[in-house]
């Protein structure tokens, strides 16, 4: 039986209501996140299936492809359903050598945003996130650029990614921050303090790498045991744990497979008991 998204909801920026289990669109690109996917029609089918199964938060970035993920989303889904939130990111370059290079220069960010608007076929980005602080550009300058574009009506809500608690607080002094997207999963909790700060301020926390590529490090055996107990996959347990861990948590597992997408969405129907949460949370 194919299940629909049963996760509860969160109001991004206090107004954009989404189911807390979203979809990350990095994997609809080519190998190594570069170029076109081998099967463009299948990539678009995955996007359509996500919407059909009740996903109303899709996260992408201009560096995925680069530009490929945004363009495919625009081609497949625009004009978008009224309840769909499409989030993207700027400020991180992807080159053919597979390197990720931050660029937080304000002029670059303004140009990147205009390009994202064109590819996504919108006049305003629902949620635009600084992909990574640039060590060669003052962090405040990058955030001010996003704040100005929000004032111009090009961005509805501003988000951050890969930031510390101090950087989050610095940014909040400049503009309202709706979300933070940092690496986090059941086996990797280096940014627990950032999650705590988001909970305190009711800021959405988007954990990237939510499935740890199937590697849950020291929690591997615990995840497997809980999965066996519930007749679920370890990946489903990992997603269920994230959803129950915090009310501001917005996991965005990505895939290029319809069947894997359905498996991920089924995790929203899995309820872990107190014993499970304690075991996984230790």
XYZ file of N, CA and C in Angstrom:
846
model
N 0.843 -1.194 0.000
C 0.000 0.000 0.000
C 0.880 1.246 0.000
N 0.561 2.188 -0.869
C 1.306 3.439 -0.958
C 0.707 4.429 0.035
N 1.545 4.955 0.917
C 1.085 5.842 1.979
C 1.376 7.301 1.648
N 0.535 8.183 2.157
C 0.751 9.616 2.010
C 1.472 10.179 3.227
N 1.988 11.369 3.079
C 2.732 12.036 4.137
C 1.834 12.254 5.361
N 2.206 11.643 6.487
C 1.405 11.753 7.708
C 2.102 12.575 8.780
N 3.224 13.212 8.437
C 3.907 14.030 9.434
C 3.047 15.237 9.787
N 3.214 15.735 11.021
C 2.462 16.929 11.395
C 3.093 18.151 10.746
N 2.637 19.325 11.098
C 3.012 20.514 10.336
C 3.838 21.503 11.165
N 4.502 22.384 10.428
C 5.263 23.485 11.031
C 5.038 24.719 10.166
N 4.967 25.871 10.812
C 4.749 27.129 10.088
C 6.096 27.826 9.881
N 6.662 27.702 8.689
C 7.931 28.366 8.380
C 7.721 29.876 8.352
N 8.524 30.577 9.127
C 8.356 32.023 9.205
C 7.046 32.433 9.845
N 6.410 31.488 10.538
C 5.145 31.781 11.192
C 3.951 31.800 10.268
N 4.148 31.478 8.967
C 3.021 31.610 8.036
C 2.958 30.543 6.946
N 4.084 29.967 6.542
C 4.051 28.967 5.469
C 3.941 27.585 6.110
N 2.731 27.044 6.129
C 2.474 25.766 6.790
C 2.866 24.611 5.873
N 3.754 23.758 6.368
C 4.202 22.588 5.603
C 4.190 21.360 6.495
N 4.025 20.199 5.874
C 4.272 18.953 6.593
C 5.771 18.890 6.911
N 6.102 18.368 8.079
C 7.494 18.433 8.526
C 8.415 17.479 7.766
N 7.876 16.494 7.080
C 8.700 15.645 6.225
C 8.646 16.181 4.809
N 9.777 16.705 4.354
C 9.853 17.269 3.014
C 10.671 16.404 2.078
N 11.118 17.013 0.984
C 11.905 16.298 -0.028
C 13.107 17.139 -0.412
N 14.288 16.550 -0.369
C 15.504 17.207 -0.804
C 15.827 16.824 -2.237
N 15.997 17.832 -3.103
C 16.102 17.580 -4.550
C 17.534 17.552 -5.066
N 18.497 17.253 -4.225
C 19.880 17.192 -4.686
C 20.117 15.993 -5.605
N 19.456 14.873 -5.313
C 19.734 13.625 -6.018
C 19.020 13.479 -7.353
N 18.281 14.489 -7.776
C 17.662 14.391 -9.107
C 18.600 14.913 -10.180
N 19.855 15.153 -9.823
C 20.858 15.590 -10.791
C 21.686 14.392 -11.246
N 22.777 14.670 -11.966
C 23.636 13.603 -12.453
C 24.559 13.057 -11.377
N 25.390 12.122 -11.770
C 26.327 11.496 -10.847
C 27.235 12.546 -10.226
N 27.485 12.389 -8.932
C 28.341 13.319 -8.193
C 27.753 14.729 -8.129
N 26.431 14.821 -8.268
C 25.688 16.085 -8.197
C 26.133 17.041 -9.305
N 26.499 16.487 -10.444
C 26.944 17.302 -11.580
C 26.183 16.880 -12.836
N 25.623 17.860 -13.535
C 24.993 17.594 -14.825
C 23.588 17.017 -14.722
N 23.098 16.606 -15.883
C 21.753 16.056 -16.002
C 21.679 14.655 -15.403
N 20.526 14.264 -14.868
C 20.351 12.873 -14.441
C 20.330 11.954 -15.658
N 20.636 10.700 -15.464
C 20.602 9.746 -16.582
C 19.215 9.654 -17.196
N 18.189 9.803 -16.362
C 16.810 9.674 -16.828
C 16.026 10.893 -16.361
N 15.936 11.906 -17.216
C 15.251 13.143 -16.857
C 13.774 12.891 -16.562
N 13.146 12.042 -17.362
C 11.723 11.755 -17.156
C 11.499 11.140 -15.777
N 12.404 10.261 -15.355
C 12.270 9.655 -14.031
C 12.444 10.692 -12.932
N 13.392 11.617 -13.113
C 13.600 12.666 -12.113
C 12.324 13.486 -11.932
N 11.681 13.819 -13.040
C 10.441 14.582 -12.950
C 9.317 13.733 -12.352
N 9.344 12.434 -12.608
C 8.347 11.539 -12.020
C 8.480 11.515 -10.498
N 9.716 11.518 -9.999
C 9.952 11.557 -8.552
C 9.373 12.839 -7.960
N 9.587 13.962 -8.642
C 9.034 15.222 -8.164
C 7.508 15.187 -8.123
N 6.896 14.694 -9.186
C 5.436 14.606 -9.215
C 4.913 13.649 -8.144
N 5.622 12.556 -7.921
C 5.197 11.589 -6.907
C 5.272 12.197 -5.518
N 6.295 13.008 -5.264
C 6.411 13.628 -3.949
C 5.189 14.502 -3.659
N 4.762 15.275 -4.649
C 3.584 16.121 -4.485
C 2.333 15.266 -4.290
N 2.219 14.208 -5.077
C 1.051 13.338 -4.986
C 0.941 12.657 -3.631
N 2.074 12.441 -2.978
C 2.088 11.759 -1.681
C 2.015 12.736 -0.513
N 1.756 14.025 -0.782
C 1.517 14.978 0.284
C 2.724 15.756 0.752
N 3.832 15.681 0.018
C 4.987 16.511 0.351
C 4.714 17.935 -0.123
N 4.886 18.912 0.767
C 4.651 20.297 0.371
C 5.833 21.198 0.709
N 7.011 20.584 0.936
C 8.264 21.329 1.097
C 9.332 20.639 0.264
N 9.812 21.323 -0.753
C 10.896 20.810 -1.589
C 12.081 21.746 -1.427
N 13.240 21.167 -1.124
C 14.451 21.952 -0.908
C 15.468 21.646 -1.999
N 16.060 22.699 -2.558
C 17.068 22.533 -3.592
C 18.151 23.588 -3.395
N 19.011 23.769 -4.396
C 20.062 24.783 -4.361
C 20.544 25.030 -5.775
N 21.062 26.241 -6.022
C 21.563 26.530 -7.360
C 22.807 25.715 -7.693
N 23.511 25.222 -6.678
C 24.740 24.453 -6.906
C 24.481 22.991 -7.237
N 23.246 22.529 -7.130
C 22.942 21.127 -7.436
C 22.832 20.974 -8.951
N 23.885 20.509 -9.541
C 23.914 20.307 -10.987
C 25.162 20.852 -11.674
N 25.581 22.093 -11.474
C 24.796 23.183 -10.893
C 23.640 23.594 -11.794
N 22.626 24.185 -11.189
C 21.444 24.734 -11.861
C 20.444 23.672 -12.317
N 20.869 22.404 -12.392
C 20.002 21.365 -12.952
C 18.774 21.108 -12.083
N 18.971 20.959 -10.783
C 17.852 20.637 -9.896
C 16.784 21.720 -9.949
N 17.190 22.971 -9.833
C 16.214 24.063 -9.891
C 15.458 24.049 -11.218
N 16.183 23.875 -12.297
C 15.533 23.913 -13.613
C 14.519 22.788 -13.766
N 14.870 21.578 -13.324
C 13.941 20.453 -13.441
C 12.700 20.655 -12.582
N 12.878 21.238 -11.407
C 11.723 21.531 -10.550
C 10.797 22.514 -11.262
N 11.377 23.559 -11.847
C 10.567 24.522 -12.575
C 9.840 23.899 -13.747
N 10.554 23.074 -14.513
C 9.942 22.434 -15.679
C 8.837 21.463 -15.276
N 9.058 20.716 -14.189
C 8.121 19.664 -13.810
C 6.903 20.187 -13.054
N 7.085 21.190 -12.223
C 6.035 21.527 -11.262
C 5.419 22.913 -11.418
N 6.097 23.836 -12.086
C 5.512 25.171 -12.246
C 4.397 25.151 -13.292
N 3.320 25.914 -13.065
C 3.017 26.722 -11.874
C 2.715 25.819 -10.680
N 3.208 26.212 -9.523
C 3.180 25.350 -8.349
C 1.822 25.353 -7.650
N 1.490 24.236 -6.990
C 0.296 24.240 -6.137
C 0.420 25.328 -5.073
N -0.716 25.879 -4.664
C -0.704 26.997 -3.716
C -0.046 26.629 -2.391
N -0.121 25.363 -2.015
C 0.396 24.969 -0.703
C 1.842 24.458 -0.758
N 2.476 24.509 -1.922
C 3.842 24.000 -2.050
C 4.848 25.103 -1.754
N 5.796 24.804 -0.867
C 6.904 25.706 -0.569
C 8.158 25.159 -1.245
N 8.742 25.946 -2.121
C 9.996 25.566 -2.769
C 11.106 26.428 -2.183
N 12.030 25.767 -1.513
C 13.165 26.454 -0.886
C 14.417 26.205 -1.717
N 15.241 27.224 -1.840
C 16.512 27.022 -2.516
C 17.613 27.741 -1.753
N 18.835 27.570 -2.223
C 20.000 28.126 -1.534
C 20.960 28.730 -2.554
N 21.721 29.726 -2.093
C 22.757 30.329 -2.916
C 23.978 30.616 -2.073
N 25.107 30.756 -2.741
C 26.334 31.078 -2.019
C 27.330 29.949 -1.941
N 27.099 28.882 -2.715
C 28.039 27.765 -2.751
C 28.174 27.302 -4.193
N 29.399 27.353 -4.711
C 29.658 26.979 -6.101
C 30.001 25.503 -6.202
N 29.619 24.892 -7.311
C 29.953 23.501 -7.605
C 30.704 23.494 -8.924
N 31.908 22.908 -8.946
C 32.642 22.861 -10.206
C 32.776 21.427 -10.711
N 33.319 21.284 -11.906
C 33.390 19.975 -12.557
C 34.328 19.015 -11.840
N 35.202 19.546 -11.000
C 36.102 18.692 -10.223
C 35.411 18.143 -8.977
N 34.151 18.541 -8.767
C 33.413 18.047 -7.613
C 33.659 18.828 -6.343
N 34.246 20.026 -6.460
C 34.536 20.843 -5.284
C 33.348 21.761 -4.971
N 33.177 22.041 -3.684
C 32.181 23.004 -3.226
C 32.932 24.231 -2.716
N 32.673 25.390 -3.301
C 33.412 26.593 -2.938
C 32.439 27.706 -2.564
N 32.501 28.184 -1.309
C 31.571 29.240 -0.885
C 31.873 30.571 -1.550
N 30.802 31.301 -1.855
C 30.921 32.661 -2.366
C 29.754 33.463 -1.794
N 30.057 34.249 -0.762
C 29.019 35.037 -0.113
C 29.057 36.498 -0.478
N 29.760 36.844 -1.555
C 29.826 38.236 -2.003
C 28.408 38.731 -2.302
N 28.026 39.881 -1.773
C 26.660 40.373 -1.981
C 26.242 40.476 -3.445
N 27.121 40.964 -4.300
C 26.771 41.066 -5.718
C 26.562 39.690 -6.332
N 27.402 38.738 -5.925
C 27.223 37.379 -6.431
C 25.877 36.812 -5.975
N 25.542 37.015 -4.710
C 24.279 36.485 -4.194
C 23.083 37.095 -4.917
N 23.158 38.382 -5.219
C 22.051 39.020 -5.952
C 21.894 38.410 -7.341
N 23.003 38.171 -8.008
C 22.943 37.551 -9.330
C 22.446 36.122 -9.244
N 22.906 35.395 -8.218
C 22.479 34.004 -8.041
C 20.983 33.921 -7.803
N 20.458 34.850 -7.010
C 19.021 34.846 -6.738
C 18.226 35.083 -8.013
N 18.644 36.039 -8.828
C 17.929 36.305 -10.078
C 17.913 35.072 -10.970
N 19.019 34.345 -11.007
C 19.091 33.125 -11.814
C 18.155 32.050 -11.251
N 18.086 31.937 -9.928
C 17.192 30.952 -9.307
C 15.733 31.289 -9.592
N 15.397 32.570 -9.534
C 14.035 32.978 -9.864
C 13.655 32.533 -11.270
N 14.578 32.697 -12.203
C 14.315 32.335 -13.592
C 14.140 30.820 -13.740
N 15.048 30.049 -13.147
C 14.974 28.595 -13.299
C 13.739 28.011 -12.615
N 13.386 28.564 -11.459
C 12.225 28.052 -10.728
C 10.911 28.632 -11.247
N 11.000 29.633 -12.128
C 9.827 30.220 -12.787
C 8.904 30.902 -11.780
N 9.505 31.667 -10.882
C 8.730 32.404 -9.885
C 9.225 33.846 -9.826
N 8.417 34.695 -9.188
C 8.805 36.089 -8.977
C 9.407 36.302 -7.592
N 9.095 35.387 -6.683
C 9.589 35.450 -5.309
C 9.971 34.055 -4.850
N 11.124 33.928 -4.216
C 11.542 32.645 -3.642
C 10.896 32.496 -2.270
N 10.207 31.387 -2.040
C 9.531 31.168 -0.754
C 10.524 31.218 0.407
N 11.610 30.483 0.273
C 12.632 30.409 1.324
C 13.991 30.373 0.647
N 14.771 31.434 0.841
C 16.100 31.514 0.236
C 17.132 31.457 1.346
N 18.049 30.483 1.233
C 18.996 30.206 2.298
C 20.435 30.481 1.849
N 21.209 31.126 2.723
C 22.643 31.249 2.481
C 23.246 29.866 2.669
N 23.810 29.315 1.591
C 24.211 27.906 1.602
C 25.373 27.620 2.550
N 26.284 28.558 2.650
C 27.410 28.376 3.568
C 28.116 29.721 3.768
N 28.477 30.068 4.999
C 29.254 31.294 5.198
C 30.560 31.239 4.409
N 30.934 32.374 3.846
C 32.143 32.483 3.037
C 33.257 33.097 3.895
N 34.343 32.368 4.135
C 35.416 32.918 4.979
C 36.075 34.161 4.393
N 35.847 34.424 3.100
C 36.456 35.578 2.448
C 35.515 36.785 2.360
N 34.292 36.613 2.870
C 33.310 37.699 2.870
C 32.749 37.844 4.274
N 32.710 39.063 4.817
C 32.090 39.230 6.139
C 30.683 38.635 6.155
N 30.418 37.793 7.142
C 29.132 37.113 7.234
C 27.981 38.115 7.227
N 28.155 39.213 7.952
C 27.102 40.218 8.020
C 26.777 40.790 6.645
N 27.780 40.942 5.786
C 27.538 41.473 4.444
C 26.647 40.538 3.633
N 26.906 39.241 3.745
C 26.094 38.255 3.020
C 24.643 38.302 3.502
N 24.454 38.363 4.809
C 23.097 38.378 5.362
C 22.386 39.680 5.014
N 23.085 40.788 5.060
C 22.479 42.066 4.665
C 21.976 42.005 3.221
N 22.719 41.320 2.346
C 22.292 41.204 0.956
C 20.961 40.455 0.861
N 20.816 39.392 1.633
C 19.554 38.645 1.629
C 18.427 39.491 2.220
N 18.749 40.244 3.272
C 17.733 41.106 3.881
C 17.236 42.145 2.888
N 18.146 42.713 2.109
C 17.765 43.720 1.121
C 16.891 43.105 0.027
N 17.231 41.885 -0.391
C 16.421 41.229 -1.421
C 15.047 40.843 -0.880
N 14.987 40.561 0.415
C 13.683 40.326 1.036
C 12.866 41.607 1.033
N 13.496 42.734 1.370
C 12.815 44.029 1.346
C 12.317 44.367 -0.057
N 13.040 43.905 -1.078
C 12.657 44.160 -2.471
C 11.563 43.216 -2.960
N 11.153 42.272 -2.118
C 10.087 41.349 -2.485
C 10.540 40.145 -3.293
N 11.853 39.955 -3.414
C 12.368 38.817 -4.183
C 12.472 37.554 -3.335
N 12.501 37.720 -2.023
C 12.584 36.612 -1.071
C 11.451 36.770 -0.069
N 10.733 35.695 0.181
C 9.648 35.746 1.173
C 10.203 35.546 2.582
N 11.064 34.519 2.732
C 11.684 34.254 4.025
C 13.151 33.906 3.824
N 13.977 34.283 4.801
C 15.420 34.063 4.748
C 15.798 32.891 5.656
N 16.686 32.040 5.148
C 17.215 30.934 5.941
C 18.731 30.913 5.881
N 19.316 30.130 6.752
C 20.761 29.950 6.808
C 21.084 28.472 6.698
N 22.327 28.166 6.365
C 22.778 26.774 6.319
C 24.231 26.719 6.760
N 24.549 25.644 7.476
C 25.931 25.403 7.926
C 26.449 26.542 8.797
N 25.680 26.915 9.814
C 26.056 28.016 10.679
C 26.175 27.568 12.132
N 26.873 28.370 12.904
C 27.011 28.171 14.341
C 25.915 28.947 15.066
N 25.816 28.734 16.376
C 24.860 29.498 17.179
C 25.189 30.982 17.115
N 26.459 31.328 17.207
C 26.854 32.736 17.151
C 26.475 33.372 15.816
N 26.685 32.650 14.724
C 26.319 33.186 13.414
C 24.805 33.348 13.291
N 24.064 32.398 13.839
C 22.609 32.514 13.831
C 22.170 33.778 14.567
N 22.737 34.018 15.728
C 22.354 35.203 16.499
C 22.767 36.489 15.782
N 23.936 36.475 15.153
C 24.358 37.648 14.373
C 23.371 37.940 13.253
N 22.964 36.902 12.544
C 22.026 37.071 11.437
C 20.665 37.560 11.924
N 20.230 37.087 13.079
C 18.916 37.476 13.603
C 18.872 38.952 13.989
N 20.028 39.531 14.236
C 20.081 40.975 14.506
C 19.900 41.794 13.228
N 20.014 41.127 12.068
C 19.919 41.813 10.774
C 18.564 41.591 10.119
N 18.082 40.342 10.151
C 16.843 39.988 9.468
C 16.213 38.798 10.187
N 14.922 38.666 10.078
C 14.253 37.511 10.677
C 14.707 36.245 9.957
N 15.118 35.254 10.726
C 15.570 33.979 10.163
C 14.471 32.938 10.365
N 14.040 32.335 9.256
C 12.929 31.379 9.307
C 13.395 29.949 9.529
N 14.574 29.596 8.980
C 15.064 28.225 9.083
C 16.579 28.205 9.159
N 17.089 27.103 9.696
C 18.520 26.793 9.656
C 18.667 25.377 9.133
N 19.572 25.196 8.172
C 19.811 23.868 7.597
C 21.261 23.462 7.883
N 21.428 22.552 8.837
C 22.742 22.045 9.215
C 22.761 20.530 9.153
N 23.958 19.960 9.082
C 24.100 18.503 9.060
C 23.651 17.928 10.411
N 22.784 16.904 10.349
C 22.278 16.321 11.599
C 21.558 15.014 11.275
N 21.824 13.989 12.054
C 21.085 12.734 11.970
C 21.294 11.955 13.253
N 20.711 10.776 13.348
C 20.752 10.023 14.600
C 22.176 9.673 15.025
N 23.086 9.584 14.074
C 24.472 9.256 14.403
C 25.420 10.428 14.378
N 24.923 11.614 14.052
C 25.778 12.794 13.902
C 25.043 14.000 14.474
N 25.419 14.399 15.686
C 24.689 15.466 16.374
C 25.611 16.605 16.789
N 26.589 16.894 15.946
C 27.539 17.961 16.256
C 26.851 19.315 16.400
N 25.706 19.489 15.744
C 25.023 20.782 15.780
C 23.810 20.766 16.716
N 23.896 19.982 17.769
C 22.808 19.923 18.757
C 22.518 21.302 19.348
N 23.569 22.084 19.604
C 23.373 23.410 20.191
C 22.606 24.326 19.236
N 22.831 24.171 17.932
C 22.090 24.976 16.957
C 20.621 24.556 16.947
N 20.370 23.253 17.028
C 18.989 22.778 17.120
C 18.316 23.361 18.359
N 19.013 23.361 19.482
C 18.446 23.921 20.714
C 18.093 25.395 20.530
N 18.979 26.142 19.874
C 18.727 27.562 19.637
C 17.511 27.758 18.737
N 17.357 26.891 17.742
C 16.191 26.973 16.852
C 14.906 26.662 17.610
N 14.951 25.679 18.491
C 13.768 25.355 19.294
C 13.371 26.551 20.156
N 14.344 27.190 20.767
C 14.060 28.332 21.641
C 13.400 29.473 20.885
N 13.767 29.650 19.607
C 13.260 30.771 18.811
C 12.160 30.359 17.834
N 11.728 29.095 17.884
C 10.736 28.551 16.953
C 11.154 28.755 15.498
N 12.432 28.473 15.243
C 12.997 28.510 13.898
C 13.049 27.081 13.363
N 12.607 26.876 12.148
C 12.649 25.540 11.566
C 14.087 25.052 11.430
N 14.320 23.792 11.784
C 15.648 23.188 11.659
C 15.577 22.098 10.599
N 16.298 22.303 9.505
C 16.287 21.366 8.381
C 17.572 20.547 8.434
N 17.500 19.287 8.851
C 18.714 18.477 8.961
C 19.132 17.921 7.603
N 20.248 18.416 7.075
C 20.716 17.798 5.841
C 21.537 16.557 6.186
N 21.610 15.638 5.234
C 22.205 14.318 5.470
C 21.407 13.572 6.536
N 20.061 13.612 6.475
C 19.247 13.040 7.551
C 19.357 11.524 7.666
N 19.772 10.874 6.582
C 19.928 9.419 6.607
C 21.381 8.996 6.679
N 22.286 9.957 6.778
C 23.704 9.636 6.936
C 24.251 8.709 5.877
N 23.629 8.704 4.699
C 24.018 7.788 3.614
C 24.019 6.341 4.099
N 23.123 6.051 5.058
C 23.018 4.690 5.586
C 24.050 4.358 6.644
N 24.883 5.317 7.013
C 25.913 5.088 8.022
C 25.557 5.894 9.265
N 25.121 5.196 10.315
C 24.701 5.874 11.534
C 25.745 5.782 12.643
N 26.975 5.482 12.235
C 28.134 5.503 13.116
C 27.879 4.692 14.382
N 28.062 5.288 15.548
C 27.960 4.540 16.805
C 26.539 4.059 17.089
N 25.553 4.615 16.391
C 24.159 4.229 16.629
C 23.682 3.138 15.681
N 24.572 2.600 14.872
C 24.190 1.619 13.848
C 23.422 0.435 14.434
N 23.954 -0.183 15.481
C 23.318 -1.362 16.065
C 21.978 -1.014 16.701
N 21.905 0.139 17.347
C 20.647 0.543 17.976
C 19.571 0.796 16.925
N 19.932 1.474 15.862
C 18.968 1.740 14.794
C 18.465 0.434 14.184
N 19.372 -0.498 13.945
C 18.990 -1.792 13.369
C 18.063 -2.557 14.295
N 18.337 -2.516 15.587
C 17.502 -3.233 16.550
C 16.092 -2.647 16.600
N 15.993 -1.339 16.601
C 14.679 -0.697 16.619
C 13.941 -0.970 15.311
N 14.660 -1.004 14.209
C 14.038 -1.310 12.918
C 13.449 -2.714 12.911
N 14.192 -3.667 13.443
C 13.699 -5.050 13.524
C 12.445 -5.116 14.392
N 12.464 -4.416 15.485
C 11.323 -4.388 16.406
C 10.054 -3.904 15.722
N 10.184 -2.917 14.843
C 9.015 -2.313 14.204
C 8.774 -2.820 12.784
N 9.555 -3.808 12.351
C 9.442 -4.313 10.983
C 9.569 -3.160 9.989
N 10.574 -2.322 10.230
C 10.831 -1.159 9.383
C 12.274 -1.208 8.917
N 12.626 -0.301 8.035
C 14.026 -0.209 7.609
C 14.780 0.724 8.558
N 16.101 0.596 8.643
C 16.875 1.540 9.459
C 16.664 2.991 9.023
N 16.517 3.209 7.731
C 16.306 4.568 7.235
C 14.971 5.130 7.732
N 13.953 4.290 7.763
C 12.654 4.749 8.263
C 12.725 5.077 9.746
N 13.460 4.274 10.504
C 13.640 4.561 11.928
C 14.382 5.879 12.116
N 15.410 6.100 11.310
C 16.185 7.339 11.419
C 15.311 8.557 11.144
N 14.430 8.465 10.162
C 13.535 9.587 9.858
C 12.485 9.765 10.952
N 11.927 8.662 11.432
C 10.936 8.744 12.505
C 11.551 9.365 13.756
N 12.820 9.003 14.032
C 13.496 9.576 15.203
C 13.640 11.089 15.053
N 14.010 11.556 13.875
C 14.134 12.991 13.641
C 12.794 13.694 13.843
N 11.733 13.127 13.295
C 10.418 13.751 13.398
C 9.953 13.833 14.843
N 10.299 12.834 15.658
C 9.877 12.838 17.053
C 10.867 13.552 17.966
N 12.054 13.801 17.475
C 13.092 14.447 18.271
C 12.730 15.893 18.608
N 12.140 16.609 17.650
C 11.859 18.032 17.860
C 10.707 18.481 16.980
N 9.883 19.374 17.514
C 8.749 19.884 16.759
C 9.153 20.885 15.691
N 10.409 21.355 15.726
C 10.869 22.285 14.685
C 11.675 21.560 13.601
N 11.825 20.248 13.725
C 12.632 19.464 12.794
C 11.895 19.258 11.467
N 12.592 19.545 10.355
C 12.019 19.418 9.020
C 12.934 18.560 8.148
N 12.912 17.235 8.304
C 13.804 16.386 7.506
C 13.454 16.447 6.023
N 14.484 16.417 5.183
C 14.274 16.488 3.727
C 15.066 15.367 3.040
N 14.718 14.105 3.292
C 15.449 13.027 2.625
C 15.309 13.132 1.118
N 16.390 12.868 0.415
C 16.373 12.949 -1.041
C 16.596 11.597 -1.678
N 16.139 11.455 -2.885
C 16.311 10.213 -3.624
C 16.031 10.479 -5.098
N 16.509 9.580 -5.947
C 16.177 9.635 -7.370
C 15.250 8.483 -7.745
N 14.695 7.812 -6.737
C 13.876 6.624 -6.948
C 12.479 6.820 -6.358
N 11.460 6.506 -7.143
C 10.079 6.592 -6.657
C 9.860 5.624 -5.505
N 10.396 4.421 -5.603
C 10.190 3.440 -4.540
C 10.853 3.883 -3.236
N 12.044 4.447 -3.327
C 12.703 4.954 -2.119
C 11.945 6.148 -1.549
N 11.421 6.997 -2.413
C 10.614 8.119 -1.955
C 9.423 7.615 -1.148
N 8.755 6.608 -1.653
C 7.597 6.061 -0.945
C 7.999 5.450 0.393
N 9.145 4.780 0.423
C 9.638 4.213 1.686
C 9.903 5.321 2.702
N 10.493 6.415 2.234
C 10.779 7.530 3.139
C 9.488 8.140 3.689
N 8.515 8.320 2.827
C 7.248 8.902 3.267
C 6.538 7.980 4.251
N 6.697 6.675 4.062
C 6.082 5.717 4.991
C 6.617 5.878 6.408
N 7.815 6.439 6.533
C 8.394 6.660 7.863
C 7.547 7.616 8.693
N 6.764 8.466 8.030
C 5.911 9.401 8.774
C 4.766 8.690 9.486
N 4.560 7.416 9.174
C 3.528 6.611 9.841
C 4.108 5.776 10.985
N 5.411 5.827 11.168
C 6.076 5.019 12.194
C 6.169 5.801 13.495
N 5.667 5.220 14.574
C 5.737 5.856 15.883
C 6.694 5.074 16.780
N 7.741 5.741 17.227
C 8.696 5.126 18.139
C 8.231 5.344 19.569
N 8.385 4.320 20.406
C 7.955 4.475 21.795
C 9.072 5.114 22.627
N 8.776 5.338 23.883
C 9.731 6.022 24.763
C 11.036 5.248 24.891
N 10.924 3.929 24.929
C 12.128 3.099 25.006
C 12.992 3.280 23.765
N 12.362 3.315 22.598
C 13.098 3.507 21.348
C 13.811 4.859 21.346
N 13.078 5.902 21.717
C 13.645 7.250 21.689
C 14.805 7.382 22.665
N 14.663 6.750 23.821
C 15.739 6.786 24.813
C 16.964 6.051 24.293
N 16.740 4.880 23.704
C 17.869 4.093 23.188
C 18.596 4.833 22.080
N 17.854 5.434 21.166
C 18.470 6.133 20.041
C 19.052 7.477 20.462
N 18.511 8.053 21.527
C 18.951 9.371 21.941
C 20.155 9.370 22.866
N 20.540 8.215 23.375
C 21.657 8.151 24.319
C 22.961 8.542 23.642
